[in-house]
């Protein structure tokens, strides 16, 4: 079933500022904000813990089932680092915030990421893995990508998103 209102997926490499951007967008547009990782943990929708990556493993089917009604209603900004397992029909807008390697390195280092995890995420951002995945998985969506390092860049991204959403509601 198609959403009754537009939904936005904010996805990208850890550390690029997804959560900050998604929260600001949701607040500005009076949309509901869902951090999928935290939602899954809070609602016990996980399937173990990955010691190597130091993160929970989400039970994707349970997460999708739990979010279905909310997503069909629409008006949701979803924050998650991986775009690949959400139904295409859920999102009319997909946002991929980006940042420079220096900024990303600094942000991830402050999170005490292991050297291997830090390197993996830097390479992911350099190779534009998430952006390429979004283009493949969401061919009908309005895709917004751009730098998200300053408040001005954040506002520019939000303006591009809200302009598109407003046009779609008209």
CSV table of C-alpha atoms in Angstrom, one decimal:
chain,number,residue,atom,x,y,z
A,1,UNK,CA,0.0,0.0,0.0
A,2,UNK,CA,1.3,3.5,-0.9
A,3,UNK,CA,1.9,6.0,1.9
A,4,UNK,CA,-0.9,8.6,2.5
A,5,UNK,CA,1.8,11.3,3.0
A,6,UNK,CA,5.4,11.5,1.8
A,7,UNK,CA,8.1,9.6,3.8
A,8,UNK,CA,11.8,10.5,3.7
A,9,UNK,CA,14.7,8.1,4.1
A,10,UNK,CA,17.9,9.7,5.4
A,11,UNK,CA,20.7,7.3,4.8
A,12,UNK,CA,24.5,7.3,4.5
A,13,UNK,CA,27.8,6.4,6.0
A,14,UNK,CA,27.9,6.5,9.8
A,15,UNK,CA,29.2,9.9,10.9
A,16,UNK,CA,28.0,12.0,7.9
A,17,UNK,CA,25.3,13.7,10.0
A,18,UNK,CA,22.2,11.6,9.1
A,19,UNK,CA,20.6,11.9,12.5
A,20,UNK,CA,21.1,15.6,12.9
A,21,UNK,CA,19.7,16.3,9.4
A,22,UNK,CA,16.8,13.9,9.9
A,23,UNK,CA,15.8,15.4,13.2
A,24,UNK,CA,15.9,18.9,11.9
A,25,UNK,CA,13.9,18.0,8.8
A,26,UNK,CA,11.3,16.2,10.9
A,27,UNK,CA,11.0,19.1,13.3
A,28,UNK,CA,10.7,21.7,10.6
A,29,UNK,CA,8.1,19.8,8.6
A,30,UNK,CA,6.2,18.4,11.6
A,31,UNK,CA,7.0,14.9,10.6
A,32,UNK,CA,7.6,11.9,12.8
A,33,UNK,CA,11.3,10.9,13.3
A,34,UNK,CA,12.4,7.3,13.5
A,35,UNK,CA,16.0,6.2,14.2
A,36,UNK,CA,15.7,2.6,13.0
A,37,UNK,CA,18.6,1.3,15.1
A,38,UNK,CA,17.3,2.7,18.3
A,39,UNK,CA,13.7,1.8,17.4
A,40,UNK,CA,14.8,-1.9,16.9
A,41,UNK,CA,16.7,-2.0,20.2
A,42,UNK,CA,13.8,-0.4,22.1
A,43,UNK,CA,11.2,-2.8,20.6
A,44,UNK,CA,13.5,-5.9,20.9
A,45,UNK,CA,13.7,-6.3,17.1
A,46,UNK,CA,17.3,-7.5,17.1
A,47,UNK,CA,18.9,-10.8,16.4
A,48,UNK,CA,22.1,-10.7,18.4
A,49,UNK,CA,25.2,-8.6,18.6
A,50,UNK,CA,28.1,-8.3,16.1
A,51,UNK,CA,31.2,-8.1,18.3
A,52,UNK,CA,33.4,-7.4,15.3
A,53,UNK,CA,31.5,-4.3,14.3
A,54,UNK,CA,30.3,-3.5,17.9
A,55,UNK,CA,26.6,-3.2,17.0
A,56,UNK,CA,23.3,-4.9,17.2
A,57,UNK,CA,22.1,-7.1,14.4
A,58,UNK,CA,18.6,-6.1,13.4
A,59,UNK,CA,15.9,-8.6,12.5
A,60,UNK,CA,14.9,-6.9,9.3
A,61,UNK,CA,11.6,-8.7,8.9
A,62,UNK,CA,10.5,-7.8,12.4
A,63,UNK,CA,11.6,-4.2,11.9
A,64,UNK,CA,9.7,-3.9,8.6
A,65,UNK,CA,6.6,-5.5,10.0
A,66,UNK,CA,6.7,-3.2,13.1
A,67,UNK,CA,7.1,-0.1,10.9
A,68,UNK,CA,4.5,-1.0,8.2
A,69,UNK,CA,1.4,0.8,9.6
A,70,UNK,CA,3.4,3.9,10.5
A,71,UNK,CA,5.0,4.0,7.0
A,72,UNK,CA,1.7,3.6,5.2
A,73,UNK,CA,0.2,6.5,7.2
A,74,UNK,CA,3.2,8.5,6.0
A,75,UNK,CA,4.8,11.7,7.2
A,76,UNK,CA,7.8,9.9,8.6
A,77,UNK,CA,11.5,10.7,8.4
A,78,UNK,CA,13.5,7.5,8.7
A,79,UNK,CA,17.2,7.6,9.8
A,80,UNK,CA,19.3,4.5,9.0
A,81,UNK,CA,22.7,3.9,7.6
A,82,UNK,CA,21.7,1.2,5.0
A,83,UNK,CA,19.1,1.8,2.3
A,84,UNK,CA,18.8,-1.7,0.9
A,85,UNK,CA,16.1,-3.5,2.8
A,86,UNK,CA,13.3,-1.0,3.0
A,87,UNK,CA,10.4,-1.3,0.5
A,88,UNK,CA,10.8,1.2,-2.4
A,89,UNK,CA,7.2,2.1,-2.1
A,90,UNK,CA,7.7,3.6,1.4
A,91,UNK,CA,9.8,6.6,0.2
A,92,UNK,CA,9.2,9.4,-2.3
A,93,UNK,CA,12.4,11.2,-1.1
A,94,UNK,CA,15.8,9.6,-0.2
A,95,UNK,CA,18.5,11.8,1.2
A,96,UNK,CA,22.2,10.9,1.3
A,97,UNK,CA,24.1,13.5,3.3
A,98,UNK,CA,27.9,13.5,2.6
A,99,UNK,CA,31.0,15.0,4.2
A,100,UNK,CA,34.7,15.2,3.5
A,101,UNK,CA,37.0,12.5,4.6
A,102,UNK,CA,38.8,14.7,7.2
A,103,UNK,CA,35.5,15.6,8.9
A,104,UNK,CA,34.3,12.0,8.7
A,105,UNK,CA,37.5,10.7,10.2
A,106,UNK,CA,37.3,13.2,13.1
A,107,UNK,CA,33.7,12.3,13.8
A,108,UNK,CA,34.3,8.5,13.7
A,109,UNK,CA,37.4,8.8,15.8
A,110,UNK,CA,35.5,10.6,18.5
A,111,UNK,CA,33.1,7.6,18.6
A,112,UNK,CA,36.0,5.3,19.4
A,113,UNK,CA,35.5,3.2,16.3
A,114,UNK,CA,38.1,0.5,15.8
A,115,UNK,CA,40.7,1.2,13.1
A,116,UNK,CA,39.1,-1.5,10.9
A,117,UNK,CA,35.6,-0.1,11.3
A,118,UNK,CA,36.8,3.5,10.8
A,119,UNK,CA,38.6,2.5,7.6
A,120,UNK,CA,35.6,0.5,6.3
A,121,UNK,CA,33.4,3.6,6.7
A,122,UNK,CA,35.8,6.0,5.2
A,123,UNK,CA,36.2,3.7,2.1
A,124,UNK,CA,32.4,3.5,1.9
A,125,UNK,CA,32.1,7.2,1.8
A,126,UNK,CA,34.9,7.7,-0.7
A,127,UNK,CA,33.5,5.1,-3.0
A,128,UNK,CA,29.9,6.6,-2.7
A,129,UNK,CA,28.6,3.1,-1.9
A,130,UNK,CA,25.4,4.4,-0.2
A,131,UNK,CA,24.6,6.9,-3.0
A,132,UNK,CA,25.1,4.2,-5.6
A,133,UNK,CA,22.8,1.8,-3.6
A,134,UNK,CA,20.1,4.4,-3.3
A,135,UNK,CA,20.2,5.1,-7.1
A,136,UNK,CA,19.7,1.3,-7.6
A,137,UNK,CA,17.1,0.6,-5.0
A,138,UNK,CA,15.0,3.8,-5.3
A,139,UNK,CA,14.9,4.6,-9.0
A,140,UNK,CA,11.5,6.5,-8.7
A,141,UNK,CA,12.5,8.5,-5.6
A,142,UNK,CA,13.6,12.1,-5.6
A,143,UNK,CA,17.3,11.7,-4.5
A,144,UNK,CA,19.0,14.5,-2.6
A,145,UNK,CA,22.7,14.3,-1.9
A,146,UNK,CA,25.1,16.9,-0.8
A,147,UNK,CA,27.5,18.1,1.8
A,148,UNK,CA,26.3,18.3,5.3
A,149,UNK,CA,29.1,19.9,7.3
A,150,UNK,CA,27.9,23.4,8.1
A,151,UNK,CA,24.6,24.8,9.2
A,152,UNK,CA,24.2,26.5,5.8
A,153,UNK,CA,24.7,23.2,4.0
A,154,UNK,CA,22.2,21.5,6.3
A,155,UNK,CA,19.6,24.2,5.6
A,156,UNK,CA,20.2,24.0,1.8
A,157,UNK,CA,19.6,20.2,1.9
A,158,UNK,CA,16.5,20.7,4.0
A,159,UNK,CA,15.2,23.4,1.6
A,160,UNK,CA,15.7,21.1,-1.4
A,161,UNK,CA,13.8,18.4,0.4
A,162,UNK,CA,10.9,20.6,1.6
A,163,UNK,CA,10.5,22.2,-1.8
A,164,UNK,CA,10.0,18.8,-3.4
A,165,UNK,CA,7.7,17.6,-0.7
A,166,UNK,CA,5.6,20.8,-0.9
A,167,UNK,CA,5.3,20.4,-4.7
A,168,UNK,CA,4.2,16.8,-4.2
A,169,UNK,CA,1.5,17.8,-1.8
A,170,UNK,CA,0.1,20.6,-4.0
